[in-house]
Amino acid sequence: MNNKKGGVFLSKQGDFNSPRQTTEFKTLIMMLQIATILVSFFLLATPVYAESSFQYSKPIQTNNLAGYKFIVLDKDVYAHSNQPQLQDVRIFDDKEQEVPYFQDSSIAATTTPYSTTQDGNDTVITIVVNHLNGFRLELRTDDTFERNYVLYGMSGKAKWYLSEGTLVNHPLEPSLPKKDINWTSTNRFDELKLVIHNRDNQPINLKSVRFSYDLDRLVFKDLGNSHYRLAYGNTASGSPQYDVTDYKTIITREPLTQATLGAEVSTPPLPQPPDNQKNFKPLFIIAISALALLLMSGIGLSIRKKQR
């Protein structure tokens, strides 16, 4: 209420500026702050485990000149990337900062190793492809034939159906369809398994198998004053979103310098937390949260008592 002199009069019960009440209030606030700091420290101190680590890396060898460079991914990257479309691939500089890049591809082909076995009247051809992103097989032979086939992709014990059809090879009639085998798939495989149904015919006498695939490369800007490395093998990584992708068409109009990848370095995954720590963490958080609620309740009760 107002006093006679026009000032504001506070009752003794509502005066929060008394030394005793101010000390109590500050003590409650301090205890709440301590509880908050303990929770934050525990969360920050909790180690980051294997799901967020890169298990493999390769040094990138450049000419140490500024400009846009590209690296061609190899079979190690395909074999150890933990994402089907290489979403876990990153480039880091010597300060462990991510370096933006964009990915493009070109077509390449190679003569690939294979082995042949017989399963009754069927010929089973196993073709090593090292996780390359393939799309075509060509069987090189001088035999004349017309056979049905089925093609599968293999990764360990897992098997995917890729395509089936008819193989035709008439060397004396080049106008007839070729014997190439084509497919599309977003998966990458250790090997391909081609099953050819010979019926009562003799197996095809193969000379070689030619494998066509998309050759992936990463384009990034080299500042000329840093060392770079390629990192991959991360189960938790999603696709990176970089602004440089918007300028892909412009950048690729200019000549790019190729950089090379060094030897692969394997980093063991960080250990998983022990079971007792897994169980302790939620209990600790619950206990601290309960303490914080009690402190806040105490502050509220104290304020209400003082206002009566």
XYZ file of C-alpha atoms in Angstrom:
308
model
C 0.000 0.000 0.000
C 1.041 3.659 -0.299
C 2.241 5.477 2.769
C 1.399 9.025 3.630
C 4.565 10.343 2.038
C 3.762 8.759 -1.290
C 6.240 5.906 -0.958
C 5.564 2.206 -1.226
C 5.207 0.355 2.071
C 6.093 -3.376 2.131
C 4.964 -5.559 5.008
C 7.587 -7.434 6.933
C 6.228 -10.763 5.654
C 6.615 -9.713 2.003
C 10.020 -8.084 2.235
C 12.413 -10.217 0.155
C 15.279 -7.844 0.815
C 15.834 -8.932 4.389
C 19.233 -10.597 4.871
C 17.804 -13.939 6.067
C 15.299 -14.313 3.223
C 17.821 -13.212 0.597
C 20.324 -15.813 1.835
C 17.746 -18.605 1.714
C 16.682 -17.688 -1.789
C 20.269 -17.505 -3.048
C 21.024 -20.890 -1.472
C 18.119 -22.538 -3.295
C 19.166 -20.975 -6.615
C 22.761 -22.101 -6.108
C 21.666 -25.695 -5.410
C 19.563 -25.708 -8.565
C 22.522 -24.438 -10.585
C 24.782 -27.141 -9.151
C 22.277 -29.845 -10.121
C 22.080 -28.439 -13.670
C 25.886 -28.356 -13.967
C 26.132 -31.984 -12.796
C 23.657 -33.154 -15.441
C 25.432 -31.180 -18.182
C 28.858 -32.437 -17.137
C 27.694 -36.057 -17.103
C 26.186 -35.789 -20.569
C 29.244 -34.067 -22.014
C 31.634 -36.484 -20.356
C 29.838 -39.534 -21.754
C 32.125 -40.978 -24.451
C 31.072 -41.177 -28.087
C 30.980 -44.811 -29.082
C 31.582 -46.693 -32.318
C 28.324 -45.765 -34.008
C 29.584 -42.208 -34.584
C 33.224 -42.949 -35.523
C 34.929 -43.385 -38.889
C 36.643 -46.742 -38.904
C 38.765 -46.186 -42.040
C 40.659 -43.377 -43.714
C 43.094 -42.714 -46.541
C 45.468 -39.767 -46.943
C 44.821 -37.631 -50.013
C 47.999 -36.781 -51.891
C 47.759 -33.465 -53.796
C 50.194 -31.156 -55.603
C 49.821 -28.567 -52.785
C 48.479 -25.967 -55.218
C 45.183 -24.169 -54.739
C 42.330 -25.204 -56.985
C 39.658 -27.839 -57.471
C 40.872 -31.429 -57.243
C 39.217 -34.795 -57.619
C 39.894 -38.236 -56.204
C 38.723 -41.521 -57.679
C 37.250 -43.915 -55.128
C 38.759 -47.392 -55.030
C 37.697 -50.857 -53.953
C 38.761 -50.263 -50.330
C 36.262 -47.425 -49.997
C 33.488 -49.457 -51.614
C 34.249 -52.460 -49.420
C 34.387 -50.564 -46.103
C 31.813 -47.820 -46.556
C 28.891 -48.599 -44.267
C 26.295 -46.830 -46.430
C 24.893 -48.163 -49.746
C 25.331 -44.870 -51.602
C 28.555 -43.811 -49.826
C 26.687 -41.384 -47.550
C 29.328 -41.866 -44.838
C 32.254 -40.644 -46.961
C 33.858 -37.401 -45.738
C 36.919 -35.303 -46.529
C 38.758 -33.649 -43.617
C 41.590 -31.116 -43.565
C 44.498 -31.122 -41.118
C 42.358 -29.194 -38.598
C 39.736 -31.972 -38.708
C 37.242 -29.656 -40.392
C 34.920 -31.115 -43.024
C 35.799 -30.114 -46.574
C 32.760 -29.762 -48.888
C 32.706 -31.926 -52.006
C 30.347 -33.163 -54.685
C 30.227 -36.581 -56.306
C 30.044 -37.382 -60.004
C 30.785 -40.458 -62.058
C 31.980 -41.739 -65.419
C 31.758 -45.130 -67.073
C 34.666 -47.555 -66.812
C 35.176 -51.187 -67.821
C 37.624 -53.902 -66.886
C 38.310 -57.581 -67.448
C 37.392 -59.130 -64.122
C 38.422 -62.412 -62.417
C 35.887 -65.211 -62.444
C 35.486 -68.906 -61.682
C 33.220 -71.524 -63.270
C 31.490 -74.579 -61.806
C 28.860 -76.985 -63.117
C 25.569 -77.639 -61.313
C 23.879 -80.357 -63.335
C 23.152 -78.816 -66.741
C 23.739 -75.294 -65.424
C 26.985 -73.343 -65.594
C 27.551 -71.134 -62.534
C 29.999 -68.276 -63.134
C 31.182 -66.381 -60.037
C 32.565 -62.930 -60.908
C 34.564 -60.786 -58.466
C 33.415 -57.126 -58.570
C 34.808 -55.647 -55.302
C 31.710 -53.549 -54.487
C 32.015 -51.533 -57.692
C 28.768 -50.003 -58.916
C 28.297 -52.273 -61.932
C 25.602 -52.361 -64.582
C 26.805 -54.605 -67.451
C 28.537 -57.917 -68.131
C 29.894 -59.068 -71.469
C 30.865 -62.712 -71.974
C 33.660 -62.959 -74.521
C 33.636 -66.204 -76.487
C 33.739 -67.497 -80.056
C 30.966 -70.049 -79.427
C 27.606 -69.794 -81.121
C 24.777 -70.177 -78.639
C 21.406 -69.037 -77.339
C 20.918 -69.718 -73.624
C 18.719 -68.467 -70.797
C 20.371 -67.010 -67.713
C 19.704 -65.587 -64.223
C 22.032 -63.068 -62.529
C 22.377 -62.553 -58.764
C 24.376 -60.136 -56.620
C 26.187 -61.625 -53.614
C 27.380 -59.975 -50.403
C 28.552 -62.606 -47.959
C 25.660 -65.051 -47.628
C 23.047 -62.546 -48.810
C 21.779 -62.831 -52.389
C 19.823 -60.374 -54.555
C 18.087 -61.081 -57.850
C 19.352 -58.696 -60.545
C 18.139 -59.812 -63.967
C 17.291 -62.713 -66.248
C 16.891 -63.192 -69.987
C 18.400 -64.832 -73.042
C 22.061 -64.768 -74.043
C 22.618 -64.756 -77.782
C 25.941 -64.994 -79.598
C 26.088 -65.486 -83.338
C 29.542 -64.318 -84.422
C 28.676 -64.703 -88.110
C 25.506 -62.631 -87.799
C 26.466 -59.311 -86.168
C 23.008 -57.839 -86.780
C 21.498 -60.124 -84.117
C 21.246 -58.990 -80.471
C 24.459 -58.934 -78.469
C 25.182 -61.139 -75.468
C 25.561 -58.310 -72.938
C 23.836 -58.657 -69.562
C 22.438 -55.432 -68.079
C 20.893 -54.617 -64.701
C 20.197 -51.755 -62.323
C 20.653 -51.867 -58.559
C 21.414 -49.472 -55.706
C 23.320 -52.202 -53.841
C 27.020 -52.969 -54.163
C 28.214 -56.560 -54.147
C 31.287 -58.630 -53.346
C 30.631 -60.742 -56.420
C 28.082 -61.616 -59.084
C 26.725 -65.093 -59.655
C 25.622 -65.824 -63.239
C 23.654 -69.041 -63.794
C 23.438 -70.179 -67.442
C 20.931 -72.886 -68.323
C 22.627 -75.092 -70.930
C 19.823 -77.647 -71.275
C 21.541 -80.502 -73.187
C 24.252 -78.302 -74.705
C 27.907 -78.179 -73.783
C 28.987 -75.321 -71.460
C 30.092 -72.100 -73.124
C 33.840 -71.832 -73.673
C 34.610 -68.439 -72.162
C 37.683 -66.382 -73.062
C 37.052 -63.535 -70.599
C 34.381 -61.564 -68.764
C 34.190 -57.800 -69.156
C 32.586 -55.797 -66.368
C 31.274 -52.226 -66.811
C 30.668 -49.937 -63.838
C 30.255 -46.329 -62.773
C 33.556 -44.842 -61.636
C 32.849 -42.488 -58.725
C 34.951 -39.432 -58.001
C 34.769 -36.689 -55.377
C 35.534 -33.078 -56.354
C 36.693 -30.659 -53.638
C 38.494 -27.325 -53.332
C 42.129 -27.533 -52.276
C 43.250 -24.346 -50.505
C 46.887 -25.255 -51.083
C 47.877 -24.918 -47.434
C 46.460 -28.027 -45.828
C 46.683 -31.797 -45.834
C 43.554 -33.805 -46.493
C 42.243 -37.269 -45.755
C 39.262 -39.336 -46.838
C 37.240 -40.939 -44.011
C 34.549 -43.615 -44.283
C 33.030 -46.565 -42.455
C 30.490 -44.833 -40.216
C 27.157 -46.512 -39.501
C 25.546 -43.328 -38.153
C 26.371 -40.848 -40.939
C 23.717 -39.434 -43.231
C 24.186 -37.782 -46.617
C 26.140 -34.514 -46.343
C 24.550 -31.331 -47.704
C 27.133 -28.939 -49.171
C 26.623 -25.682 -51.075
C 29.316 -26.673 -53.569
C 26.849 -29.143 -55.115
C 24.908 -26.181 -56.529
C 27.973 -25.169 -58.572
C 28.784 -28.638 -59.899
C 28.024 -27.762 -63.543
C 30.181 -24.631 -63.453
C 33.120 -26.290 -61.679
C 33.276 -29.291 -64.011
C 33.556 -27.014 -67.063
C 37.109 -26.200 -66.028
C 40.034 -28.673 -66.012
C 40.346 -30.481 -62.692
C 43.548 -31.838 -61.179
C 43.544 -35.425 -59.954
C 44.690 -36.201 -56.452
C 45.466 -39.740 -55.337
C 44.548 -41.841 -52.332
C 47.208 -43.335 -50.089
C 47.162 -46.560 -48.110
C 44.121 -47.322 -45.994
C 44.382 -46.790 -42.253
C 42.062 -48.749 -39.987
C 40.909 -47.194 -36.720
C 39.445 -49.734 -34.267
C 35.927 -48.782 -33.173
C 35.639 -47.204 -29.747
C 34.572 -49.720 -27.065
C 30.908 -50.050 -26.241
C 29.899 -48.861 -22.774
C 29.791 -51.652 -20.168
C 26.385 -52.875 -19.090
C 26.681 -51.307 -15.653
C 27.371 -47.909 -17.231
C 24.443 -48.321 -19.628
C 22.193 -48.985 -16.620
C 23.744 -46.271 -14.480
C 23.314 -43.382 -16.900
C 19.488 -43.275 -17.027
C 19.303 -43.775 -13.239
C 21.730 -40.913 -12.709
C 19.734 -38.601 -14.956
C 16.467 -39.559 -13.255
C 17.986 -38.914 -9.820
C 19.393 -35.517 -10.800
C 16.124 -34.565 -12.498
C 14.193 -35.516 -9.370
C 16.576 -33.436 -7.249
C 16.076 -30.461 -9.549
C 12.278 -30.820 -9.271
C 12.510 -30.995 -5.476
C 14.632 -27.853 -5.404
C 12.211 -26.014 -7.657
C 9.295 -27.184 -5.485
C 11.163 -25.949 -2.415
C 11.675 -22.556 -4.022
C 7.983 -22.347 -4.864
C 6.888 -23.284 -1.354
C 9.332 -20.813 0.154
C 8.024 -18.011 -2.026
C 4.399 -18.823 -1.187
C 5.148 -18.837 2.548
C 6.835 -15.453 2.296
C 3.870 -13.971 0.426
C 1.352 -14.988 3.131
